[in-house]
Short mmCIF file of C-alpha atoms and ligand atoms in Angstrom, two decimals:
data_model
loop_
_atom_site.label_atom_id
_atom_site.label_comp_id
_atom_site.label_asym_id
_atom_site.label_seq_id
_atom_site.Cartn_x
_atom_site.Cartn_y
_atom_site.Cartn_z
CA UNK A 89 3.48 26.69 -11.35
CA UNK A 90 2.09 28.24 -8.36
CA UNK A 91 3.98 28.24 -5.09
CA UNK A 92 2.16 26.21 -2.71
CA UNK A 93 2.40 25.84 0.97
CA UNK A 94 0.84 23.42 3.75
CA UNK A 95 1.64 22.21 7.18
CA UNK A 96 3.69 19.30 6.87
CA UNK A 97 3.28 18.05 10.58
CA UNK A 98 -0.04 17.45 12.02
CA UNK A 99 -1.76 20.49 13.17
CA UNK A 100 -2.28 21.50 16.68
CA UNK A 101 0.16 22.19 19.56
CA UNK A 102 3.63 20.39 19.41
CA UNK A 103 7.24 20.76 19.95
CA UNK A 104 7.78 21.98 16.16
CA UNK A 105 5.37 22.66 13.34
CA UNK A 106 6.91 22.29 10.00
CA UNK A 107 5.41 24.44 7.17
CA UNK A 108 6.76 23.41 3.64
CA UNK A 109 6.69 25.78 0.60
CA UNK A 110 7.30 24.77 -2.99
CA UNK A 111 7.39 26.33 -6.38
CA UNK A 112 9.55 28.23 -8.62
CA UNK A 113 9.76 31.32 -6.38
CA UNK A 114 9.29 29.65 -2.85
CA UNK A 115 12.30 31.30 -1.69
CA UNK A 116 11.18 34.77 -2.73
CA UNK A 117 7.95 33.96 -0.98
CA UNK A 118 9.57 33.16 2.23
CA UNK A 119 12.20 35.94 2.09
CA UNK A 120 9.18 38.30 2.70
CA UNK A 121 8.86 36.86 6.14
CA UNK A 122 12.59 36.55 7.24
CA UNK A 123 15.76 38.65 6.82
CA UNK A 124 17.55 36.30 4.58
CA UNK A 125 17.82 32.57 3.96
CA UNK A 126 20.66 30.28 4.90
CA UNK A 127 22.79 28.73 2.04
CA UNK A 128 20.82 25.82 0.16
CA UNK A 129 20.37 22.59 2.11
CA UNK A 130 21.95 24.01 5.41
CA UNK A 131 19.66 24.66 8.23
CA UNK A 132 19.72 28.14 9.79
CA UNK A 133 18.01 29.89 12.67
CA UNK A 134 16.25 32.95 11.41
CA UNK A 135 13.77 35.31 12.85
CA UNK A 136 10.40 35.36 11.32
CA UNK A 137 8.48 38.55 11.08
CA UNK A 138 5.06 39.76 10.66
CA UNK A 139 5.68 43.17 9.33
CA UNK A 140 7.85 44.81 12.02
CA UNK A 141 6.71 42.32 14.67
CA UNK A 142 8.78 39.48 15.53
CA UNK A 143 6.66 36.43 15.29
CA UNK A 144 8.95 33.37 15.87
CA UNK A 145 12.51 32.02 15.62
CA UNK A 146 12.42 29.34 13.24
CA UNK A 147 14.94 26.86 11.86
CA UNK A 148 14.81 27.38 7.98
CA UNK A 149 16.16 25.11 5.23
CA UNK A 150 15.69 25.29 1.62
CA UNK A 151 16.54 23.10 -1.39
CA UNK A 152 17.15 24.27 -4.88
CA UNK A 153 15.03 23.09 -7.88
CA UNK A 154 16.11 19.61 -9.20
CA UNK A 155 17.45 18.72 -5.73
CA UNK A 156 14.14 18.54 -3.60
CA UNK A 157 11.28 16.34 -2.95
CA UNK A 158 9.14 17.99 -5.27
CA UNK A 159 11.77 18.75 -7.90
CA UNK A 160 11.16 22.52 -7.41
CA UNK A 161 12.53 25.12 -4.99
CA UNK A 162 11.22 24.04 -1.54
CA UNK A 163 11.58 25.86 1.71
CA UNK A 164 10.81 24.40 5.19
CA UNK A 165 10.24 26.52 8.03
CA UNK A 166 10.51 24.68 11.47
CA UNK A 167 8.44 26.84 13.63
CA UNK A 168 7.51 26.49 17.36
CA UNK A 169 4.48 24.14 17.42
CA UNK A 170 1.86 26.76 18.53
CA UNK A 171 -1.34 27.08 16.31
CA UNK A 172 -1.12 30.86 16.69
CA UNK A 173 2.29 30.88 15.17
CA UNK A 174 1.29 28.52 12.32
CA UNK A 175 -1.96 30.22 11.41
CA UNK A 176 -0.24 33.42 11.12
CA UNK A 177 2.72 32.37 8.87
CA UNK A 178 0.26 30.36 6.67
CA UNK A 179 -1.58 33.59 6.17
CA UNK A 180 1.49 35.65 5.49
CA UNK A 181 2.49 33.16 2.89
CA UNK A 182 -0.82 33.54 1.12
CA UNK A 183 -0.44 37.51 1.44
CA UNK A 184 2.92 36.86 -0.46
CA UNK A 185 1.31 35.23 -3.32
CA UNK A 186 1.48 31.67 -2.45
CA UNK A 187 -1.51 29.29 -2.17
CA UNK A 188 -2.59 26.49 0.27
CA UNK A 189 -1.59 23.10 -1.26
CA UNK A 190 -4.31 20.39 -2.12
CA UNK A 191 -4.03 16.76 -0.70
CA UNK A 192 -1.14 15.15 -2.22
CA UNK A 193 -0.06 18.10 -4.26
CA UNK A 194 3.56 18.09 -3.17
CA UNK A 195 3.74 14.29 -4.09
CA UNK A 196 1.93 15.02 -7.32
CA UNK A 197 4.46 17.68 -8.32
CA UNK A 198 7.28 15.28 -7.39
CA UNK A 199 5.62 12.73 -9.90
CA UNK A 200 5.18 15.16 -12.60
CA UNK A 201 8.64 16.52 -12.27
CA UNK A 202 10.01 12.84 -12.59
CA UNK A 203 11.16 12.79 -9.02
CA UNK A 204 9.11 9.59 -8.52
CA UNK A 205 7.50 6.95 -10.62
CA UNK A 206 4.01 5.94 -10.13
CA UNK A 207 4.85 2.89 -8.18
CA UNK A 208 6.75 4.92 -5.71
CA UNK A 209 4.00 7.32 -5.26
CA UNK A 210 1.63 4.04 -4.50
CA UNK A 211 4.21 3.01 -2.19
CA UNK A 212 4.40 6.36 -0.27
CA UNK A 213 0.71 6.34 -0.05
CA UNK A 214 0.69 2.93 1.51
CA UNK A 215 3.54 3.86 3.89
CA UNK A 216 1.61 6.73 5.21
CA UNK A 217 -1.34 4.45 6.00
CA UNK A 218 0.92 1.52 7.16
CA UNK A 219 -0.52 0.09 10.52
CA UNK A 220 1.66 -2.87 11.01
CA UNK A 221 5.32 -3.98 10.52
CA UNK A 222 4.65 -6.05 7.35
CA UNK A 223 2.47 -3.19 5.71
CA UNK A 224 5.32 -0.90 6.60
CA UNK A 225 8.17 -3.19 4.99
CA UNK A 226 6.13 -3.87 1.83
CA UNK A 227 5.23 -0.21 1.30
CA UNK A 228 8.72 1.16 2.00
CA UNK A 229 10.41 -1.12 -0.60
CA UNK A 230 8.07 0.08 -3.14
CA UNK A 231 8.50 3.89 -1.93
CA UNK A 232 12.15 3.22 -2.38
CA UNK A 233 11.86 2.44 -6.03
CA UNK A 234 12.52 -1.31 -5.71
CA UNK A 235 9.96 -1.90 -8.71
CA UNK A 236 11.56 0.75 -10.76
CA UNK A 237 15.03 -0.85 -10.27
CA UNK A 238 13.76 -4.08 -11.50
CA UNK A 239 12.05 -2.53 -14.58
CA UNK A 240 15.15 -0.88 -15.47
CA UNK A 241 17.14 -4.11 -15.39
CA UNK A 242 14.31 -5.66 -17.70
CA UNK A 243 14.45 -2.74 -20.08
CA UNK A 244 18.16 -3.31 -20.48
CA UNK A 245 17.34 -7.02 -21.65
CA UNK A 246 14.45 -5.50 -23.94
CA UNK A 247 16.82 -2.94 -25.43
CA UNK A 248 19.31 -5.77 -26.30
CA UNK A 249 16.63 -8.09 -27.72
CA UNK A 250 15.38 -5.22 -29.63
CA UNK A 251 18.70 -4.20 -31.13
CA UNK A 252 19.48 -8.00 -32.07
CA UNK A 253 15.93 -8.18 -33.86
CA UNK A 254 16.68 -5.08 -35.83
CA UNK A 255 20.13 -6.26 -36.98
CA UNK A 256 18.35 -9.51 -38.25
CA UNK A 257 15.79 -7.51 -40.09
CA UNK A 258 18.69 -5.33 -41.79
CA UNK A 259 19.99 -8.46 -43.02
CA UNK A 260 16.67 -9.78 -44.23
CA UNK A 261 16.45 -6.31 -46.42
CA UNK A 262 19.57 -7.63 -48.02
CA UNK A 263 17.84 -10.95 -48.89
CA UNK A 264 19.94 -13.08 -46.44
CA UNK A 265 17.44 -15.45 -44.81
CA UNK A 266 15.91 -14.21 -41.57
CA UNK A 267 17.95 -15.50 -38.68
CA UNK A 268 17.01 -14.47 -35.18
CA UNK A 269 19.82 -15.06 -32.77
CA UNK A 270 18.84 -17.43 -29.91
CA UNK A 271 19.73 -15.04 -27.30
CA UNK A 272 16.63 -12.89 -28.27
CA UNK A 273 14.47 -15.83 -27.11
CA UNK A 274 16.62 -16.63 -24.04
CA UNK A 275 16.27 -12.77 -23.00
CA UNK A 276 12.50 -12.65 -23.68
CA UNK A 277 11.77 -15.97 -22.11
CA UNK A 278 13.71 -15.16 -19.05
CA UNK A 279 11.99 -11.88 -18.63
CA UNK A 280 8.67 -13.63 -18.89
CA UNK A 281 9.58 -15.87 -16.11
CA UNK A 282 10.77 -12.96 -13.87
CA UNK A 283 7.46 -11.28 -14.61
CA UNK A 284 5.69 -14.54 -13.81
CA UNK A 285 7.33 -14.58 -10.43
CA UNK A 286 6.01 -11.20 -9.49
CA UNK A 287 2.55 -11.76 -10.92
CA UNK A 288 2.62 -15.03 -8.66
CA UNK A 289 3.48 -13.17 -5.72
CA UNK A 290 0.77 -10.46 -6.20
CA UNK A 291 -2.00 -12.23 -4.15
CA UNK A 292 0.14 -12.50 -1.18
CA UNK A 293 1.63 -9.00 -1.32
CA UNK A 294 -1.92 -7.65 -1.97
CA UNK A 295 -3.15 -9.36 1.39
CA UNK A 296 -0.08 -8.00 3.38
CA UNK A 297 -0.99 -4.52 2.00
CA UNK A 298 -4.77 -4.82 2.73
CA UNK A 299 -4.69 -7.14 5.75
CA UNK A 300 -6.17 -10.69 6.07
CA UNK A 301 -9.81 -11.33 7.28
CA UNK A 302 -10.38 -14.15 9.91
CA UNK A 303 -13.90 -15.12 10.79
CA UNK A 304 -14.87 -16.48 13.97
CA UNK A 305 -17.86 -18.74 13.42
CA UNK A 306 -19.79 -21.32 15.57
CA UNK A 307 -23.26 -21.89 16.99
CA UNK A 308 -25.00 -19.23 19.01
CA UNK A 309 -23.57 -18.94 22.54
CA UNK A 310 -20.26 -20.82 21.68
CA UNK A 311 -18.49 -17.68 22.94
CA UNK A 312 -17.44 -15.83 19.84
CA UNK A 313 -17.97 -12.18 20.90
CA UNK A 314 -16.57 -12.83 24.25
CA UNK A 315 -13.41 -14.23 22.60
CA UNK A 316 -13.12 -11.28 20.25
CA UNK A 317 -13.67 -8.92 23.14
CA UNK A 318 -11.07 -10.65 25.09
CA UNK A 319 -8.65 -10.28 22.18
CA UNK A 320 -9.49 -6.56 21.76
CA UNK A 321 -9.06 -6.17 25.57
CA UNK A 322 -11.89 -3.86 25.34
CA UNK A 323 -15.47 -4.04 24.43
CA UNK A 324 -16.11 -4.06 20.64
CA UNK A 325 -18.75 -6.67 20.46
CA UNK A 326 -21.98 -7.05 22.27
CA UNK A 327 -21.72 -9.99 24.79
CA UNK A 328 -25.07 -11.22 25.74
CA UNK A 329 -26.69 -14.57 27.06
CA UNK A 330 -29.59 -14.19 24.64
CA UNK A 331 -28.85 -16.30 21.27
CA UNK A 332 -28.77 -14.28 18.28
CA UNK A 333 -27.89 -10.80 19.40
CA UNK A 334 -25.05 -10.30 17.54
CA UNK A 335 -27.02 -9.61 14.36
CA UNK A 336 -24.65 -8.07 12.05
CA UNK A 337 -20.82 -8.61 11.54
CA UNK A 338 -18.57 -6.90 13.89
CA UNK A 339 -15.07 -6.18 12.74
CA UNK A 340 -12.05 -5.78 14.82
CA UNK A 341 -8.84 -4.74 13.06
CA UNK A 342 -5.90 -6.11 14.98
CA UNK A 343 -1.90 -6.10 14.61
CA UNK A 344 -1.24 -9.77 14.84
CA UNK A 345 2.34 -9.99 15.31
CA UNK A 346 3.07 -7.56 12.40
CA UNK A 347 0.14 -8.66 10.16
CA UNK A 348 -2.89 -6.68 9.59
CA UNK A 349 -5.84 -8.86 10.39
CA UNK A 350 -9.44 -7.99 10.64
CA UNK A 351 -11.36 -10.29 13.07
CA UNK A 352 -15.10 -10.84 11.94
CA UNK A 353 -17.53 -11.57 14.44
CA UNK A 354 -20.36 -13.35 12.54
CA UNK A 355 -23.76 -13.45 13.70
CA UNK A 356 -24.72 -16.69 15.02
CA UNK A 357 -24.56 -18.96 12.18
CA UNK A 358 -27.70 -20.96 12.36
CA UNK A 359 -31.14 -21.19 10.68
CA UNK A 360 -33.03 -18.30 11.84
CA UNK A 361 -36.88 -17.87 12.01
CA UNK A 362 -36.70 -14.08 12.19
CA UNK A 363 -36.27 -12.19 8.68
CA UNK A 364 -33.93 -9.66 9.99
CA UNK A 365 -31.75 -12.39 11.75
CA UNK A 366 -31.96 -14.40 8.68
CA UNK A 367 -30.43 -11.71 6.38
CA UNK A 368 -27.65 -11.36 9.05
CA UNK A 369 -26.86 -14.92 8.84
CA UNK A 370 -26.67 -14.92 5.06
CA UNK A 371 -24.26 -12.06 5.06
CA UNK A 372 -22.31 -13.57 7.79
CA UNK A 373 -21.90 -16.71 5.91
CA UNK A 374 -20.83 -15.03 2.84
CA UNK A 375 -18.28 -13.06 4.60
CA UNK A 376 -17.06 -16.22 6.48
CA UNK A 377 -16.62 -17.94 3.30
CA UNK A 378 -14.70 -15.35 1.74
CA UNK A 379 -12.53 -14.69 4.70
CA UNK A 380 -8.80 -15.96 4.64
CA UNK A 381 -9.22 -18.17 7.64
CA UNK A 382 -12.15 -19.36 9.78
CA UNK A 383 -11.92 -20.14 13.44
CA UNK A 384 -14.57 -22.78 14.12
CA UNK A 385 -15.55 -22.02 17.77
CA UNK A 386 -17.81 -24.43 19.92
CA UNK A 387 -17.60 -25.91 23.32
CA UNK A 388 -17.62 -29.43 21.94
CA UNK A 389 -15.13 -28.80 19.09
CA UNK A 390 -17.58 -29.28 16.14
CA UNK A 391 -16.95 -27.54 12.86
CA UNK A 392 -19.12 -25.96 10.35
CA UNK A 393 -19.02 -28.53 7.63
CA UNK A 394 -20.26 -25.99 4.90
CA UNK A 395 -17.80 -23.48 5.50
CA UNK A 396 -14.88 -25.74 6.39
CA UNK A 397 -11.71 -25.10 4.31
CA UNK A 398 -8.19 -26.79 4.74
CA UNK A 399 -6.23 -24.85 6.98
CA UNK A 400 -9.11 -23.63 9.09
CA UNK A 401 -8.78 -23.89 13.04
CA UNK A 402 -11.20 -25.79 15.37
CA UNK A 403 -11.07 -24.21 18.79
CA UNK A 404 -13.04 -25.46 21.97
CA UNK A 405 -14.28 -22.56 23.93
CA UNK A 406 -15.24 -22.12 27.69
CA UNK A 407 -12.15 -24.33 28.71
CA UNK A 408 -12.74 -22.90 32.29
CA UNK A 409 -15.88 -25.20 32.54
CA UNK A 410 -14.63 -28.45 31.32
CA UNK A 411 -11.27 -30.00 30.37
CA UNK A 412 -10.69 -30.90 26.50
CA UNK A 413 -7.96 -31.61 24.09
CA UNK A 414 -6.82 -29.69 20.98
CA UNK A 415 -6.94 -25.85 20.79
CA UNK A 416 -8.84 -24.56 23.72
CA UNK A 417 -9.75 -21.28 25.04
CA UNK A 418 -11.41 -19.61 27.89
CA UNK A 419 -12.52 -15.90 27.62
CA UNK A 420 -13.10 -15.91 31.35
CA UNK A 421 -9.52 -16.74 32.49
CA UNK A 422 -7.90 -15.75 29.06
CA UNK A 423 -6.18 -19.14 28.82
CA UNK A 424 -5.34 -20.42 25.49
CA UNK A 425 -5.66 -16.93 23.75
CA UNK A 426 -1.92 -16.35 22.98
CA UNK A 427 -1.71 -19.94 21.59
CA UNK A 428 -4.60 -19.19 19.15
CA UNK A 429 -2.98 -16.04 18.04
CA UNK A 430 0.18 -17.75 17.36
CA UNK A 431 -1.35 -20.58 15.22
CA UNK A 432 -3.44 -17.87 13.45
CA UNK A 433 -0.22 -15.87 12.72
CA UNK A 434 1.66 -19.00 11.73
CA UNK A 435 -1.12 -20.05 9.17
CA UNK A 436 -1.33 -16.42 7.61
CA UNK A 437 2.48 -15.87 7.30
CA UNK A 438 2.77 -19.12 5.51
CA UNK A 439 0.63 -17.82 2.80
CA UNK A 440 2.59 -14.64 2.42
CA UNK A 441 6.07 -16.13 2.17
CA UNK A 442 5.96 -15.87 -1.45
CA UNK A 443 4.63 -12.32 -1.55
CA UNK A 444 6.20 -10.23 -4.44
CA UNK A 445 6.74 -6.70 -5.03
CA UNK A 446 3.39 -5.61 -6.63
CA UNK A 447 0.27 -5.26 -4.68
CA UNK A 448 -1.80 -3.06 -6.38
CA UNK A 449 -4.37 -4.23 -9.18
CA UNK A 450 -3.19 -1.37 -11.42
CA UNK A 451 0.40 -2.91 -11.34
CA UNK A 452 -0.92 -6.38 -11.73
CA UNK A 453 -2.77 -5.35 -14.97
CA UNK A 454 0.23 -3.66 -16.57
CA UNK A 455 2.59 -6.55 -15.73
CA UNK A 456 -0.13 -9.19 -17.08
CA UNK A 457 -0.05 -7.18 -20.27
CA UNK A 458 3.86 -7.35 -20.29
CA UNK A 459 3.57 -11.29 -19.70
CA UNK A 460 0.91 -11.60 -22.33
CA UNK A 461 3.13 -9.84 -25.02
CA UNK A 462 5.92 -12.33 -24.28
CA UNK A 463 3.85 -15.45 -24.84
CA UNK A 464 4.20 -17.56 -27.83
CA UNK A 465 7.28 -15.92 -29.35
CA UNK A 466 9.13 -19.00 -30.62
CA UNK A 467 9.23 -19.05 -34.34
CA UNK A 468 7.83 -15.68 -34.81
CA UNK A 469 9.17 -13.46 -37.66
CA UNK A 470 11.33 -10.52 -36.75
CA UNK A 471 8.58 -7.87 -37.25
CA UNK A 472 6.12 -9.66 -34.87
CA UNK A 473 8.88 -10.10 -32.27
CA UNK A 474 10.01 -6.32 -32.68
CA UNK A 475 6.36 -5.48 -32.05
CA UNK A 476 6.16 -7.78 -28.97
CA UNK A 477 9.27 -6.08 -27.57
CA UNK A 478 7.53 -2.78 -28.02
CA UNK A 479 4.55 -3.83 -26.27
CA UNK A 480 6.28 -5.22 -23.44
CA UNK A 481 8.23 -2.08 -22.96
CA UNK A 482 5.27 0.18 -23.13
CA UNK A 483 3.44 -2.16 -20.56
CA UNK A 484 6.41 -1.56 -18.32
CA UNK A 485 6.17 2.27 -18.94
CA UNK A 486 2.63 2.05 -17.92
CA UNK A 487 3.58 0.23 -14.73
CA UNK A 488 5.81 3.12 -13.73
CA UNK A 489 3.26 5.61 -14.84
CA UNK A 490 5.60 7.05 -17.64
CA UNK A 491 2.44 6.60 -19.71
CA UNK A 492 -1.18 6.39 -19.12
CA UNK A 493 -1.08 7.61 -15.47
CA UNK A 494 -3.38 10.46 -15.76
CA UNK A 495 -6.55 8.25 -14.96
CA UNK A 496 -5.01 7.05 -11.80
CA UNK A 497 -3.60 10.33 -10.33
CA UNK A 498 -6.61 11.70 -8.85
CA UNK A 499 -7.57 8.53 -7.21
CA UNK A 500 -4.06 8.01 -5.73
CA UNK A 501 -3.61 11.55 -4.64
CA UNK A 502 -6.91 11.76 -2.93
CA UNK A 503 -5.84 9.17 -0.52
CA UNK A 504 -3.03 11.65 0.71
CA UNK A 505 -3.27 14.10 3.30
CA UNK A 506 -2.74 17.80 2.83
CA UNK A 507 0.90 18.65 3.22
CA UNK A 508 2.23 15.43 1.55
P1 GDP B 241 -21.55 -15.77 20.80
O1 GDP B 241 -22.92 -16.04 20.49
O2 GDP B 241 -20.89 -17.14 20.31
O3 GDP B 241 -20.94 -14.74 20.46
O4 GDP B 241 -21.30 -16.07 22.46
P2 GDP B 241 -21.08 -14.81 23.68
O5 GDP B 241 -19.79 -14.36 23.45
O6 GDP B 241 -22.12 -13.96 23.54
O7 GDP B 241 -21.14 -15.76 24.93
C1 GDP B 241 -22.28 -16.45 25.29
C2 GDP B 241 -22.43 -16.77 26.67
O8 GDP B 241 -21.17 -17.53 26.99
C3 GDP B 241 -22.25 -15.49 27.53
O9 GDP B 241 -23.03 -15.73 28.72
C4 GDP B 241 -20.71 -15.60 28.07
O10 GDP B 241 -20.64 -14.71 29.16
C5 GDP B 241 -20.35 -16.88 28.04
N1 GDP B 241 -19.10 -17.24 27.97
C6 GDP B 241 -18.56 -16.96 26.70
N2 GDP B 241 -17.02 -17.37 26.68
C7 GDP B 241 -17.00 -17.98 27.98
C8 GDP B 241 -15.77 -18.66 28.57
O11 GDP B 241 -14.74 -18.77 28.07
N3 GDP B 241 -16.17 -19.22 29.64
C9 GDP B 241 -17.28 -19.39 30.28
N4 GDP B 241 -17.53 -19.85 31.39
N5 GDP B 241 -18.42 -18.60 29.77
C10 GDP B 241 -18.24 -17.89 28.64
#
C-alpha cells in the first residue's frame, strides 16, 4: 500500500503541528528528511532537513506495523506550528514517494487491517463530531469497542449452542432420537433478550447522538423569537412587532446541559391569508408535530390543541407585564428562562435513561436480523436450529463490519476529515 501522509492537527499557525505518515515504508520516507529515527515508540528530538538546509527541529515518534493506529508503520512528526514549515515538509514527503491521504484514509486502513471494527469506526466518526457531553460519552463507548466486546460474549454462547446442536445431529445419524439439550434453548433465548434490550435502547441512543428537536409554538406575537433570542444570547431570529414575519423555521442548536438540542422557531402558527405565509405555516406545523417536545408559548397560557402531546410544556410569556402562575418567562428581564431550560432538560433526559449502545440505523438493521433469526426456535429440528445459529452469527459479523461492510465504508469515511 502507498505511504500516505496528512496533517493530523488543524492547519494554520499553532504551537505544534503534527504530520502523520503511514505505510509499509513510512520510516524510509521520513528518513530522507532526518538524520536517523529514535527507537520505536520512543519520542526523540531530531533535526529536519530540506536538502542541506535545516528546516526545523521536531519531536519524532514511530510505531512498528501491527502496533500502530493504522496497523502499518506510522511516523509522527511534531513540528513547530508554522504553516511555512508544514507546507515544506508535506512537499518533501511527496518528493520522497508518499502521497497525500484522502479523508478518513488512516481510519480506513485501521479498519481494513483489523485494528478497528466498523462500530468503532462509527464511534470514532461520532466522537470527532460530538458537540455535547452526552454525545461524547455515547461516541466514546462505541469507539472504545464496547459493542465489539458484547458481541464477542454473544458469540461464545452461539459457539456453545452450535456445538451442542452438532452433537445431537451426530447422534441422530446413529439413529438415536434427536434430543436437543435444553441448554441450547436457554442460550439462544437469553441472547435474544439481550439483543432485544439493545434494540429497545436504539431510539434513545439515536436521539442522544443526533440531538433532540424542541419546537417553540404559539400565536403570532407570543414572544417565540424573543425567547429563542434570549436563550441564544445573540440574535438568531428576527424579532419584530409585525405579526407573521418569521416565515420560515429558524433553528438554533444548543447544548442543553450536555444534551444536543435544536430549538425550532416556528412561523406564527395561525391560518394565513397570504400563500407564502400559508406554506410556512404548513411546514412549521409538520416540524412541530415531529419534534420531540413542544413548548406552547402564549401570554395567557393557552395551548395548541392539535399539536398537544403528553409531556409538552405550557409557558406564559411576557411575565414582566402581568403576574401569572405556572411556567412563566420574560424575554425582557430574562426571568424564568433557567427554569424552562431545566424542565426541558428533565423531560428530555427522562427519554434517554434507557439508551442502549447502538445509535446507527445500520447497526439496528443487523441486530434486528440477529433477533429475527432467534425467534420461534422452540421445537425446531437440529438442522433448522443450526441454520438459525449461523444466521445470527453472520448478522453479528455484519454488525461489526466483518462482512458486508463495503457499501458503508465510503459513506462513513466521507464524514471524516483529512488526517484522520
Ligand atoms: P413571535 O411572533 O411569537 O415570535 O413574537 P416576537 O418574539 O416577535 O415578539 C412579539 C412582540 O412582543 C415584540 O414586540 C417583542 O418585543 C415583544 N415581546 C416579546 N417577549 C416579550 C417579553 O417577555 N416581555 C415584553 N414586555 N415584550 C415581549
